[in-house]
Structures are given as C-alpha cells and as structure tokens.
Amino acid sequence: MKNKYIAIFGILFSLLSCNEDFLKRLPQGVISTEQLETIENAEKMVIAAYAGQINERYNLRPLTPWPYGDLRSGDAYKGGAGIGDKKQWHQHETFVLLDVDNTGVRGKWEIEYEAISRTNQALKIVNAVEEDYPEKTQRIAEMRFLRANNYFWLKVNFRYPVYLDETIPVEKYREVGNNLSDEELWNKIIDDFRFAADNLPEEQDAVGRPTKFAAQAYLAKVLLFAAYEQDKNNQLVNINKDKLNEVVALCDKVIQGSGKDLFNDFGDNFECGHQNGIESIWALQFSHNDGTETGRINAMNETCYPMVAEYGCCGYHSPSQNLVNSFRTYLGLPDFDHFNEINIGEYSNSVKENPIDPRLLHTVAMDGLPYKYKVDFIYDSETWPRQPEIYGPYLSMKETVRYDDPCYQPVNPWKSSSLNRDVIRLADVILWKAEALIQLDRESEALPLINKIRMRAAQSTEKLIDIDGMPTGDFDVAQYIDGDNCNWTKDFAFKALQWERRLEFACEGFRAYDLLRWGIMAETLNEYIDVERTRRPHLANAKFTKGRDEYLPIPKYEIDLSQGLYKQNISY
C-alpha cells in the first residue's frame, strides 16, 4: 500500500466524426462505470481511495488535524511570519475573526468530502463486480472504514455535515441537506465501523489497510464521543452509559487480542525507523523513494521545520507557553493547581532546574537542547523560530524528522518527510478505556491503565541526553498511589485522565476534540487566553464564545452552492 498510488481518469475529449454516431459513442479517454466493474479496476479504485486519505494541500486543505485540534485548544500558536502569514490560521487560533468565508474552514470541508467521494466511488464499483471476487466483502469493509474516518473528522469539526453515501447518485447531491441529527450522524459513522469490525481480518498483508482491531478501536473512539450528548447550543447534557460500556468491551478486545503494546520509549512513536511498529493501531501511509519526484509526503507538515540552514522554513505550529508549563511535575505528579505560575523553558537550564515529565522534550524543541535527539544539533530559540518575538521560543517536533533521516524530503523552500501519521495508537485505546471506566464510576479500574502510560513516560529518557551523555532535563514522573500521593476519587481520577491525554498527545492535533467531548471547551480556552495574552500579544483580542466556537461554521460557499439547503451552525 505504501508505494502504490495510481493516477486515474485523464479526460481527453475527441470528436472524430461528423455524423450523429459520435453522439452515441463514449469519448476517448472517458471510462464508463460499466467498464470499471472488473476486479482489476475495482482494486485500482480502492487504492485511489487510500491515496485520498493523504491527498492534503499545504496550508489550505489539511487532513492532518493540528491546525484545528491544536490551534483551537491552547496547545499551540500558529507560528510562521506573524499574524498576516496565512491569516486563516490566526483566525482559528483567536476565534473572534473566524467567519464563514475562512479558507481553512472551506478547505477542511472540501478535502474530507473529496476523500469521501473516492470511497463512495470505490464502493459503487466493488459492489457492482459480478465476477468471483474473494476480497469483495473485505474491500467493502475497508472503504466503509475509510469513509467513516472522514465523516468522523467532519462531525467533530462541523457538527452537522451533509451525509452522502454510495447509494446517492452524484446528480442528486445538491438535493441532500445537512438535516440529520447528532444521533443520526453518529449512528451512520458507527454503522460503517461496525461493518468494518465484523468483516475485516485480524491481520493484513499490506500495511495501511485497517484490521479488525483498528476498526474496533475506531468504533470505540466514535462511541466515546457519541456518549457525551450535547444540546442544540453545543453544551454537554448527558453521558450515555450504554455506549461507555461498549467502549470498555471494545478496548478490551483491542488490548487483549491485537498483539499491540506500548513502545518502551515514547519517542519511538515519532521516528521513521519505527513506523508501523508495535504501538500503531492504524496509520496513514506516506511514501518515499516510490518512483515519483518527491514521494507522497505530508504536505501539511512542510511548514513546521525550523528556520536553520539544515532546513530553512517555516516555523509553524509553535507550542504554547501554557502547554510547556503543563509538563512541570511536583513530587512526580502533574502540578495541577500551580503549573502555569512558572514559565519553564525560557532559558537553557530551566528544564534542569524544574522537574518535568520527559514527554516535554520529545514534543517541544527548546533552547540549548538537541533537536530530534541529535546531540550535536542544538536548538537556538532566538534564530530557529521564524518570529520568536511574536510566537515565543518553541517549535513542535513530533511531526518533523532529522535532516539526515532517510525519510526526510525537501520540497524547497519547504521540508517534509514520509513519516506516517498515526491516527490511533495503543496509548489512545488504553486511555479511552480508562475514561469510560471513570465515567462509569469504576475509577479504581482506571488507575492501573493511567499508571501504565505514566510508567512508560518515566522510562522514556534514553534519547534525552546531551553530547556528554548527560540527561537534558530533571525528569521526575511518579505513578498515582491511592491513599499515598493522591485520593483517587472519581473527580480526581477524571482530572488525572484529562491531564494524561494532554501530555501524551500534545501537538498531535487531538486536544480541542477532547475539550469538546468533555464539555469544557469554553472555560478552558477563556482561562487559557486570559493568561496567555499577557505572554503573547497576538492573543490580545482573542475570545472563545460559548455556544458558537465549539464548532466551525458551515462554509458559506457550500451554503450558496446548495441554494440555502444547507443550514448554518448556531450563532454564525
């Protein structure tokens, strides 16, 4: 799968006759649906649908979630060359100027539907094949899995997307509105993942194709989100316990049956040499040295590299001071109440003078420390960020690779790589199970799950050394021990779970959706802004409006095309 991407359907209209017979003939270069209904062509359509999952556009049409999940969560600033540089992302970060014409809003809508279109077309062809097709049911399950993935991202970004499947003719698309309810939309996505879980094999020969366990994991994720029920004003009103019980059961199946485990070192998740490894449940497959000029690389991450000679551009996706401070520990535990009172990372030795969770230095590039574990390649917070006077001294590292890594690929003036993007890894599944257990009043069962994640964090220090082999920080991570260093009540357990998800998945693009699910987006973001605007002036006018900013607006362009059939989200 990784290196097989196929260009399909070059359209060359040619009129070769002056009599009326040409009106009845298919133009050269155009393929009818009937001609595609073979196993060979169905397989090509399936491959094209996989390719659509990574077919994003630099800074305009992201499938990668960080522009939405990090900038809209307090985990990161836009970065780059000031607020006018790709201002659509500044609008996402500050909320107040985000409008229905924002190109980042329209781009997200379009790119997800382009991917859905490919899966729907593939499903039509696969379903229509009348030959003996042994993989037919499996291919249908794969396509429904991919489609559900795209609809999940539409759902958590827009709340009320338009639902189109392979049974609706393309010419009827503009007759379908976005009038399905929350529950109806979630059920559509759930049905696709259920079918995938029931019909996919436990193992796949080709990496990138989802397995039964990947489908079970994604089904658990969707059920977890659907369990947190919202009213018409985007506010949490109920938590569905039946769905949570199914989340626990599905997570158990994945944890116990998939053969997956945590990497011994947290940092292994973000290096090319460990792709599709023991922790990866399902990853999007980028390619390198595949016979094309630059490979199929992650276009959205092209702008995230430092402004240093070995790279050159462009300093986007800058971790916030609030996020950096959240990694500070007190007696080995997160400093829940006072973490944001000290700005760690402002000078070279600050992470040696303040105890920290080592996941910080796997996530954030910091002054005077090795970049991406290369001990003689030292990050300079004054020159490597593009505009440190605006966006501060930090850059994100999980999505970047070393300039001497075999999967690194310059696309001048930008840089990128064929590093896969894990959509789900086992740490996710473990923490989803812990979250469901806590909400089911079974918090004692969640304690060892959260501690498992913390144990791995504590031992993830081998890569974090300087040129002399000395630790680059004062690393101190302890497990929770009920009755000793904490009182493991339901409320405390849920706070610990929320904190653990932030530390584990920082700068991976998930934070905003966690806050949305938990119903705490407005208070968390406005509390963050109140303090952060005193550190970063570009946030001076930022404000999260409760009851509106939980979701993006439906793009005005799409509403206009539908002639008003699509209904706008509340308060836009």
Coordinates of C-alpha atoms in Angstrom, one line a residue:
M1 CA 0.0 0.0 0.0
K2 CA 2.7 2.5 0.9
N3 CA 4.2 2.9 -2.5
K4 CA 1.2 2.1 -4.7
Y5 CA -0.6 5.3 -5.7
I6 CA -2.3 5.4 -9.1
A7 CA -3.5 8.4 -11.1
I8 CA -6.9 7.7 -12.6
F9 CA -9.1 9.1 -15.4
G10 CA -7.3 11.6 -17.6
I11 CA -10.1 13.1 -19.6
L12 CA -9.4 13.7 -23.3
F13 CA -12.5 14.7 -25.3
S14 CA -12.1 13.9 -29.0
L15 CA -14.7 14.3 -31.7
L16 CA -13.7 12.1 -34.6
S17 CA -16.8 12.0 -36.7
C18 CA -19.2 14.5 -38.3
N19 CA -22.2 12.1 -38.4
E20 CA -24.5 11.6 -35.5
D21 CA -22.9 8.3 -34.4
F22 CA -20.4 10.1 -32.3
L23 CA -23.2 11.3 -30.0
K24 CA -23.7 7.7 -29.1
R25 CA -20.1 6.8 -28.5
L26 CA -18.1 7.2 -25.3
P27 CA -15.4 9.9 -25.9
Q28 CA -11.8 8.6 -25.9
G29 CA -10.2 8.7 -22.5
V30 CA -13.5 8.5 -20.7
I31 CA -14.3 5.3 -18.8
S32 CA -17.9 4.3 -18.1
T33 CA -19.0 2.8 -14.8
E34 CA -19.7 -0.5 -16.6
Q35 CA -16.2 -0.7 -17.9
L36 CA -14.8 -0.3 -14.4
E37 CA -16.8 -3.2 -13.0
T38 CA -14.0 -5.7 -13.0
I39 CA -11.8 -6.9 -10.2
E40 CA -8.7 -5.3 -11.6
N41 CA -10.4 -1.9 -11.9
A42 CA -12.2 -2.2 -8.5
E43 CA -8.8 -2.8 -6.9
K44 CA -7.5 0.3 -8.5
M45 CA -10.4 2.3 -7.3
V46 CA -9.7 1.0 -3.8
I47 CA -6.1 2.1 -4.0
A48 CA -7.2 5.6 -5.2
A49 CA -9.4 5.8 -2.1
Y50 CA -6.5 5.1 0.1
A51 CA -4.4 7.7 -1.7
G52 CA -7.2 10.2 -1.0
Q53 CA -6.7 9.9 2.7
I54 CA -3.3 11.7 2.4
N55 CA -4.1 14.0 -0.5
E56 CA -4.0 17.2 1.5
R57 CA -2.7 20.6 0.3
Y58 CA -0.1 22.7 2.0
N59 CA -1.7 25.1 4.5
L60 CA -5.0 25.2 2.6
R61 CA -6.8 21.8 2.8
P62 CA -5.5 19.9 5.8
L63 CA -6.3 16.3 6.6
T64 CA -3.6 16.5 9.3
P65 CA -5.5 17.7 12.4
W66 CA -3.1 20.0 14.2
P67 CA -4.4 23.3 12.6
Y68 CA -7.8 22.6 14.1
G69 CA -7.0 20.4 17.1
D70 CA -4.0 22.3 18.5
L71 CA -4.6 26.0 17.4
R72 CA -8.2 25.8 18.8
S73 CA -7.2 24.2 22.0
G74 CA -4.4 26.2 23.7
D75 CA -1.7 23.7 22.9
A76 CA -0.1 25.7 20.1
Y77 CA 0.1 29.1 18.3
K78 CA 0.0 29.4 14.5
G79 CA 3.7 30.4 14.2
G80 CA 5.3 31.5 11.0
A81 CA 5.9 35.1 10.0
G82 CA 3.3 37.0 12.1
I83 CA -0.4 37.1 12.1
G84 CA -0.7 38.1 8.4
D85 CA 1.1 35.0 7.3
K86 CA -1.6 32.5 6.5
K87 CA -4.1 34.6 8.5
Q88 CA -6.8 32.0 8.3
W89 CA -5.0 30.0 11.0
H90 CA -4.6 33.2 13.1
Q91 CA -8.4 33.4 12.9
H92 CA -8.8 29.8 14.1
E93 CA -6.5 30.5 17.0
T94 CA -8.1 33.7 18.2
F95 CA -11.8 32.8 17.3
V96 CA -13.2 36.3 17.1
L97 CA -12.4 36.9 13.4
L98 CA -13.3 33.3 12.3
D99 CA -16.0 33.6 9.7
V100 CA -18.0 31.6 7.2
D101 CA -15.5 32.6 4.3
N102 CA -12.4 31.4 6.2
T103 CA -10.3 29.4 3.7
G104 CA -9.2 26.9 6.4
V105 CA -12.9 26.2 7.1
R106 CA -13.7 25.7 3.4
G107 CA -10.6 23.7 2.8
K108 CA -11.3 21.3 5.6
W109 CA -14.8 20.7 4.3
E110 CA -13.7 20.2 0.7
I111 CA -10.7 17.8 1.4
E112 CA -12.8 15.5 3.6
Y113 CA -15.5 15.3 1.0
E114 CA -13.0 14.6 -1.7
A115 CA -11.8 11.6 0.2
I116 CA -15.4 10.5 0.8
S117 CA -16.1 10.8 -2.9
R118 CA -13.3 8.4 -3.6
T119 CA -14.5 5.8 -1.1
N120 CA -18.1 6.1 -2.4
Q121 CA -17.0 5.6 -6.0
A122 CA -14.9 2.6 -5.0
L123 CA -17.9 1.2 -3.1
K124 CA -20.1 1.5 -6.2
I125 CA -17.6 -0.3 -8.3
V126 CA -16.7 -3.0 -5.8
N127 CA -20.4 -3.7 -5.1
A128 CA -21.1 -3.9 -8.9
V129 CA -18.5 -6.5 -9.7
E130 CA -20.2 -9.7 -10.7
E131 CA -17.1 -11.9 -11.1
D132 CA -15.9 -14.2 -8.4
Y133 CA -14.2 -11.6 -6.1
P134 CA -12.9 -13.3 -3.0
E135 CA -11.9 -10.0 -1.4
K136 CA -15.1 -8.2 -2.1
T137 CA -16.6 -8.1 1.4
Q138 CA -13.2 -7.2 2.8
R139 CA -12.8 -4.3 0.3
I140 CA -16.2 -3.0 1.1
A141 CA -15.3 -3.1 4.8
E142 CA -12.0 -1.2 4.1
M143 CA -13.9 1.5 2.2
R144 CA -16.5 1.9 4.8
F145 CA -13.7 2.2 7.4
L146 CA -12.1 5.0 5.4
R147 CA -15.3 6.8 4.8
A148 CA -16.2 6.7 8.5
N149 CA -12.8 8.2 9.3
N150 CA -13.5 11.2 7.1
Y151 CA -17.0 11.6 8.4
F152 CA -15.7 11.5 12.0
W153 CA -13.5 14.5 11.3
L154 CA -16.4 16.3 9.6
K155 CA -18.6 15.6 12.6
V156 CA -16.2 16.8 15.2
N157 CA -15.3 19.9 13.2
F158 CA -18.7 21.0 11.8
R159 CA -21.2 19.1 14.0
Y160 CA -23.8 18.9 11.1
P161 CA -22.1 17.8 7.9
V162 CA -24.0 16.6 4.9
Y163 CA -24.2 12.8 4.8
L164 CA -23.6 11.3 1.3
D165 CA -23.0 7.6 0.7
E166 CA -22.6 5.4 -2.4
T167 CA -26.4 4.9 -2.8
I168 CA -27.0 8.6 -3.6
P169 CA -26.4 9.5 -7.3
V170 CA -23.9 12.3 -7.8
E171 CA -26.5 14.3 -9.7
K172 CA -28.7 14.2 -6.5
Y173 CA -26.0 15.5 -4.1
R174 CA -27.4 19.1 -4.2
E175 CA -30.7 17.8 -3.1
V176 CA -29.4 16.5 0.2
G177 CA -29.3 18.8 3.1
N178 CA -27.4 18.7 6.5
N179 CA -30.5 18.0 8.4
L180 CA -29.6 14.8 10.2
S181 CA -29.5 15.0 14.0
D182 CA -26.5 14.4 16.2
E183 CA -27.6 10.9 17.0
E184 CA -28.4 10.1 13.3
L185 CA -25.0 11.2 12.2
W186 CA -23.1 9.4 14.9
N187 CA -25.1 6.2 14.0
K188 CA -24.1 6.5 10.3
I189 CA -20.5 6.6 11.3
I190 CA -20.9 3.8 13.9
D191 CA -22.6 1.6 11.4
D192 CA -19.7 1.9 9.0
F193 CA -17.2 1.0 11.7
R194 CA -19.3 -1.9 13.0
F195 CA -19.4 -3.4 9.5
A196 CA -15.6 -2.9 9.2
A197 CA -15.1 -4.6 12.6
D198 CA -17.3 -7.5 11.6
N199 CA -15.7 -8.1 8.2
L200 CA -12.0 -7.1 8.3
P201 CA -9.3 -9.7 9.1
E202 CA -7.2 -9.6 12.2
E203 CA -4.1 -9.2 10.1
Q204 CA -3.5 -7.5 6.7
D205 CA -0.7 -8.4 4.3
A206 CA -0.4 -4.7 3.2
V207 CA 0.4 -2.1 5.8
G208 CA -2.0 0.8 5.8
R209 CA -5.1 -1.4 5.3
P210 CA -7.1 -1.4 8.6
T211 CA -7.5 -4.6 10.5
K212 CA -10.4 -5.8 12.6
F213 CA -8.7 -4.4 15.7
A214 CA -8.3 -1.0 14.0
A215 CA -12.0 -1.0 13.3
Q216 CA -12.8 -2.0 16.9
A217 CA -10.6 0.8 18.2
Y218 CA -12.1 3.4 16.0
L219 CA -15.6 2.2 16.8
A220 CA -14.7 2.6 20.5
K221 CA -13.5 6.2 19.8
V222 CA -16.7 7.1 18.0
L223 CA -18.9 5.6 20.7
L224 CA -16.9 7.5 23.3
F225 CA -17.6 10.8 21.5
A226 CA -21.2 9.9 20.9
A227 CA -21.7 9.1 24.6
Y228 CA -21.2 12.7 25.5
E229 CA -24.5 14.1 24.3
Q230 CA -25.0 17.8 23.6
D231 CA -27.9 20.1 23.4
K232 CA -28.7 22.5 20.5
N233 CA -26.3 25.0 22.0
N234 CA -23.3 22.6 21.8
Q235 CA -23.4 22.1 25.6
L236 CA -22.9 18.7 27.3
V237 CA -26.2 17.5 28.9
N238 CA -25.8 13.7 29.3
I239 CA -23.3 10.9 29.2
N240 CA -24.7 7.7 27.8
K241 CA -23.6 4.8 30.0
D242 CA -24.6 2.1 27.5
K243 CA -22.2 3.5 24.9
L244 CA -19.4 3.7 27.6
N245 CA -19.9 0.0 28.5
E246 CA -19.4 -0.9 24.8
V247 CA -16.3 1.3 24.7
V248 CA -14.8 -0.7 27.5
A249 CA -15.6 -4.0 25.8
L250 CA -14.2 -2.9 22.5
C251 CA -11.0 -1.5 24.1
D252 CA -10.5 -4.9 25.9
K253 CA -10.7 -6.7 22.6
V254 CA -8.0 -4.5 21.1
I255 CA -5.8 -4.5 24.1
Q256 CA -6.0 -8.3 24.7
G257 CA -6.3 -9.5 21.1
S258 CA -4.4 -7.3 18.8
G259 CA -0.9 -8.2 19.9
K260 CA -0.1 -4.5 20.2
D261 CA 1.8 -2.9 23.1
L262 CA 3.4 0.4 24.1
F263 CA 6.9 1.1 22.8
N264 CA 9.4 1.0 25.6
D265 CA 10.3 4.6 24.7
F266 CA 7.7 7.2 24.0
G267 CA 9.9 8.8 21.4
D268 CA 9.8 5.8 19.1
N269 CA 6.3 6.8 18.0
F270 CA 7.8 9.8 16.1
E271 CA 10.7 8.4 14.2
C272 CA 10.7 6.9 10.7
G273 CA 12.6 3.9 11.8
H274 CA 9.7 2.7 14.0
Q275 CA 6.8 3.2 11.6
N276 CA 4.0 0.7 11.7
G277 CA 5.5 -0.6 14.9
I278 CA 4.2 -2.4 18.0
E279 CA 2.1 0.6 19.2
S280 CA 0.5 1.6 15.9
I281 CA -3.1 0.6 15.5
W282 CA -3.8 2.4 12.3
A283 CA -1.6 4.9 10.5
L284 CA -1.8 6.9 7.2
Q285 CA 1.0 5.7 5.0
F286 CA 3.2 8.4 3.4
S287 CA 5.8 7.3 0.8
H288 CA 9.4 8.0 -0.1
N289 CA 11.6 6.8 -3.0
D290 CA 8.5 5.5 -4.7
G291 CA 9.4 6.4 -8.2
T292 CA 7.9 9.9 -8.1
E293 CA 9.9 13.1 -7.8
T294 CA 9.4 13.7 -4.1
G295 CA 7.2 10.8 -2.9
R296 CA 3.8 11.1 -1.3
I297 CA 4.8 13.2 1.7
N298 CA 2.9 15.0 4.4
A299 CA 2.1 18.3 2.7
M300 CA 0.6 20.0 5.8
N301 CA 3.8 19.5 7.8
E302 CA 6.0 21.1 5.2
T303 CA 5.9 24.4 7.1
C304 CA 6.7 23.1 10.6
Y305 CA 10.5 22.9 10.3
P306 CA 12.9 25.4 11.9
M307 CA 14.5 28.4 10.2
V308 CA 18.0 27.0 10.3
A309 CA 20.4 26.3 7.4
E310 CA 19.8 22.5 7.5
Y311 CA 16.1 23.1 7.0
G312 CA 15.1 26.6 6.1
C313 CA 11.4 27.1 6.6
C314 CA 8.9 27.9 8.1
G315 CA 8.3 27.8 11.9
Y316 CA 4.6 27.0 12.0
H317 CA 2.9 25.0 14.8
S318 CA 4.6 26.6 17.8
P319 CA 3.7 25.1 21.2
S320 CA 2.2 27.5 23.7
Q321 CA 3.8 28.5 27.0
N322 CA 0.8 27.1 28.7
L323 CA 1.4 23.7 27.1
V324 CA 5.1 23.7 28.0
N325 CA 4.3 24.6 31.6
S326 CA 1.8 21.8 31.9
F327 CA 4.7 19.2 31.8
R328 CA 6.1 20.5 35.1
T329 CA 5.8 18.0 37.9
Y330 CA 5.6 18.2 41.7
L331 CA 6.7 15.1 43.6
G332 CA 6.4 13.3 40.3
L333 CA 2.8 14.2 39.6
P334 CA 1.4 16.9 37.4
D335 CA 1.3 20.2 39.2
F336 CA -2.4 20.6 38.6
D337 CA -3.1 23.8 40.5
H338 CA 0.2 25.8 40.1
F339 CA 1.7 24.5 36.8
N340 CA 1.1 27.8 35.0
E341 CA 2.8 30.1 37.6
I342 CA 6.3 29.4 36.4
N343 CA 7.4 29.7 32.7
I344 CA 9.7 26.8 32.2
G345 CA 11.8 26.7 29.0
E346 CA 12.5 30.4 28.8
Y347 CA 16.3 29.8 29.2
S348 CA 18.6 26.9 28.6
N349 CA 18.8 25.4 32.1
S350 CA 15.2 25.9 33.1
V351 CA 14.2 22.2 32.4
K352 CA 17.1 21.1 34.6
E353 CA 16.0 23.4 37.4
N354 CA 12.4 22.4 37.3
P355 CA 11.3 18.8 37.5
I356 CA 9.5 17.8 34.3
D357 CA 7.8 15.0 32.5
P358 CA 10.2 13.7 29.8
R359 CA 7.4 13.8 27.2
L360 CA 8.0 17.5 27.1
L361 CA 11.4 17.1 25.4
H362 CA 10.1 14.5 23.0
T363 CA 7.4 17.1 22.0
V364 CA 8.8 20.6 22.1
A365 CA 12.1 22.0 20.7
M366 CA 13.7 24.0 23.5
D367 CA 16.7 26.4 23.7
G368 CA 20.1 24.8 24.1
L369 CA 18.9 21.2 23.8
P370 CA 19.5 18.7 21.0
Y371 CA 16.9 18.8 18.2
K372 CA 15.3 15.4 17.5
Y373 CA 17.8 13.6 19.6
K374 CA 20.8 14.7 17.5
V375 CA 23.3 15.6 20.3
D376 CA 25.4 18.0 18.1
F377 CA 22.4 19.7 16.5
I378 CA 21.4 22.3 19.1
Y379 CA 18.2 24.3 19.0
D380 CA 18.6 28.1 19.3
S381 CA 15.4 29.8 20.4
E382 CA 16.4 33.2 19.1
T383 CA 17.1 32.1 15.5
W384 CA 15.4 28.8 14.7
P385 CA 11.8 30.0 15.2
R386 CA 10.6 32.4 12.5
Q387 CA 9.1 35.1 14.7
P388 CA 10.1 34.3 18.3
E389 CA 9.1 37.9 19.3
I390 CA 5.5 37.0 18.4
Y391 CA 5.1 33.3 18.9
G392 CA 7.8 32.5 21.5
P393 CA 10.8 30.3 21.6
Y394 CA 9.4 26.8 20.9
L395 CA 8.6 24.6 17.9
S396 CA 6.8 21.3 17.7
M397 CA 8.9 18.2 17.0
K398 CA 6.6 15.1 16.7
E399 CA 5.8 15.8 13.1
T400 CA 9.4 16.6 11.9
V401 CA 12.4 14.4 11.3
R402 CA 16.2 15.0 11.2
Y403 CA 17.7 16.4 8.1
D404 CA 19.9 13.3 7.8
D405 CA 17.0 10.9 8.2
P406 CA 16.4 8.6 5.2
C407 CA 12.7 9.6 5.1
Y408 CA 13.4 13.3 5.0
Q409 CA 12.4 15.0 1.8
P410 CA 13.0 18.7 0.9
V411 CA 10.4 20.3 -1.4
N412 CA 12.1 23.7 -1.5
P413 CA 11.6 26.1 0.1
W414 CA 9.7 23.8 2.4
K415 CA 10.6 20.5 4.0
S416 CA 8.8 17.3 4.8
S417 CA 9.1 13.6 5.1
S418 CA 7.4 10.3 4.6
L419 CA 6.8 9.9 8.3
N420 CA 3.5 8.1 8.8
R421 CA 0.7 9.8 10.8
D422 CA -0.7 7.5 13.5
V423 CA -4.5 8.1 13.6
I424 CA -4.8 5.6 16.5
R425 CA -2.1 4.1 18.7
L426 CA -2.4 1.8 21.6
A427 CA -1.9 4.6 24.2
D428 CA -5.2 6.1 22.8
V429 CA -7.1 2.8 23.4
I430 CA -5.8 2.5 26.9
L431 CA -6.8 6.0 27.9
W432 CA -10.2 5.7 26.2
K433 CA -10.9 2.6 28.3
A434 CA -9.7 4.5 31.4
E435 CA -12.0 7.4 30.6
A436 CA -15.1 5.2 30.1
L437 CA -14.4 3.4 33.3
I438 CA -14.1 6.6 35.3
Q439 CA -17.4 7.9 33.9
L440 CA -19.0 4.5 34.8
D441 CA -18.0 5.0 38.4
R442 CA -15.3 2.3 38.1
E443 CA -12.4 4.7 38.7
S444 CA -10.3 2.1 40.6
E445 CA -10.1 0.0 37.4
A446 CA -8.8 3.1 35.5
L447 CA -5.9 3.6 37.9
P448 CA -3.5 0.9 36.6
L449 CA -4.3 2.0 33.0
I450 CA -3.3 5.6 33.6
N451 CA -0.3 4.4 35.6
K452 CA 0.8 2.2 32.6
I453 CA 1.0 5.3 30.4
R454 CA 2.9 7.1 33.2
M455 CA 5.4 4.3 33.7
R456 CA 6.3 4.4 30.0
A457 CA 6.7 8.1 30.2
A458 CA 9.0 7.8 33.2
Q459 CA 11.4 5.4 31.4
S460 CA 11.5 7.4 28.1
T461 CA 14.7 9.2 28.9
E462 CA 17.4 7.3 27.0
K463 CA 17.1 9.5 23.9
L464 CA 17.1 12.7 26.0
I465 CA 20.8 13.2 26.6
D466 CA 23.4 15.9 25.6
I467 CA 26.7 15.4 23.8
D468 CA 28.3 14.2 27.1
G469 CA 25.6 11.6 27.6
M470 CA 24.0 13.5 30.5
P471 CA 20.2 13.9 30.9
T472 CA 18.9 17.1 29.3
G473 CA 16.3 17.6 32.0
D474 CA 15.3 16.9 35.6
F475 CA 12.9 14.1 34.8
D476 CA 10.5 13.1 37.6
V477 CA 7.4 11.1 36.9
A478 CA 5.6 9.0 39.5
Q479 CA 2.6 6.7 39.5
Y480 CA -0.6 7.6 41.3
I481 CA -0.9 5.7 44.6
D482 CA -4.3 6.0 46.2
G483 CA -4.1 7.0 49.8
D484 CA -0.4 7.9 49.5
N485 CA 0.2 10.7 46.9
C486 CA -3.4 11.2 46.0
N487 CA -7.0 10.5 46.9
W488 CA -8.3 8.5 43.9
T489 CA -11.9 9.7 43.8
K490 CA -13.9 9.9 40.6
D491 CA -13.3 13.6 40.3
F492 CA -9.5 13.3 40.9
A493 CA -9.3 10.3 38.5
F494 CA -11.0 12.2 35.7
K495 CA -8.7 15.2 36.2
A496 CA -5.7 12.8 36.1
L497 CA -7.1 11.3 32.9
Q498 CA -7.6 14.7 31.2
W499 CA -4.1 15.7 32.1
E500 CA -2.6 12.4 30.9
R501 CA -4.3 12.8 27.5
R502 CA -2.8 16.3 27.1
L503 CA 0.7 15.2 28.0
E504 CA 0.6 12.0 25.9
F505 CA -0.9 13.5 22.7
A506 CA 0.4 17.1 22.9
C507 CA 0.8 18.7 19.4
E508 CA -0.8 15.7 17.7
G509 CA -4.0 17.6 16.9
F510 CA -6.4 15.9 19.4
R511 CA -6.7 18.4 22.3
A512 CA -9.6 20.6 21.0
Y513 CA -11.7 17.5 20.4
D514 CA -11.1 16.2 23.9
L515 CA -12.2 19.5 25.4
L516 CA -15.2 19.5 23.1
R517 CA -16.2 16.0 24.2
W518 CA -15.8 16.8 27.9
G519 CA -17.9 19.9 27.6
I520 CA -15.2 22.2 29.0
M521 CA -14.0 24.0 25.8
A522 CA -15.2 27.5 26.7
E523 CA -14.0 27.7 30.2
T524 CA -10.7 26.1 29.4
L525 CA -10.0 28.3 26.4
N526 CA -11.0 31.6 28.0
E527 CA -8.9 30.8 31.1
Y528 CA -6.0 30.0 28.9
I529 CA -6.5 33.2 26.8
D530 CA -6.7 35.4 29.9
V531 CA -3.2 34.4 31.0
E532 CA -1.6 33.7 27.6
R533 CA -2.4 37.1 26.1
T534 CA -0.1 38.6 28.7
R535 CA 2.7 36.5 27.2
R536 CA 1.9 36.6 23.5
P537 CA 0.4 39.9 22.3
H538 CA -1.1 38.3 19.2
L539 CA -3.8 36.9 21.5
A540 CA -4.8 40.3 22.8
N541 CA -8.2 40.3 21.3
A542 CA -8.8 36.5 21.4
K543 CA -12.1 35.3 22.9
F544 CA -13.9 32.0 22.8
T545 CA -17.7 32.4 22.5
K546 CA -19.6 29.6 24.3
G547 CA -22.4 28.2 22.2
R548 CA -20.6 29.0 18.9
D549 CA -16.9 28.3 18.8
E550 CA -17.1 24.7 19.8
Y551 CA -17.6 24.0 16.0
L552 CA -16.6 25.6 12.8
P553 CA -19.1 27.3 10.6
I554 CA -20.5 25.5 7.5
P555 CA -18.6 27.2 4.6
K556 CA -20.7 30.0 3.1
Y557 CA -19.6 28.8 -0.4
E558 CA -21.2 25.5 0.2
I559 CA -24.4 27.0 1.5
D560 CA -24.6 29.2 -1.6
L561 CA -24.0 26.2 -3.9
S562 CA -26.8 24.4 -2.1
Q563 CA -29.1 27.4 -2.7
G564 CA -29.7 27.7 1.0
L565 CA -30.5 24.0 1.5
Y566 CA -27.6 23.6 4.0
K567 CA -28.3 25.2 7.4
Q568 CA -25.6 27.2 9.2
N569 CA -24.4 26.3 12.6
I570 CA -25.6 28.2 15.6
S571 CA -24.5 31.9 16.1
Y572 CA -22.5 32.2 12.8

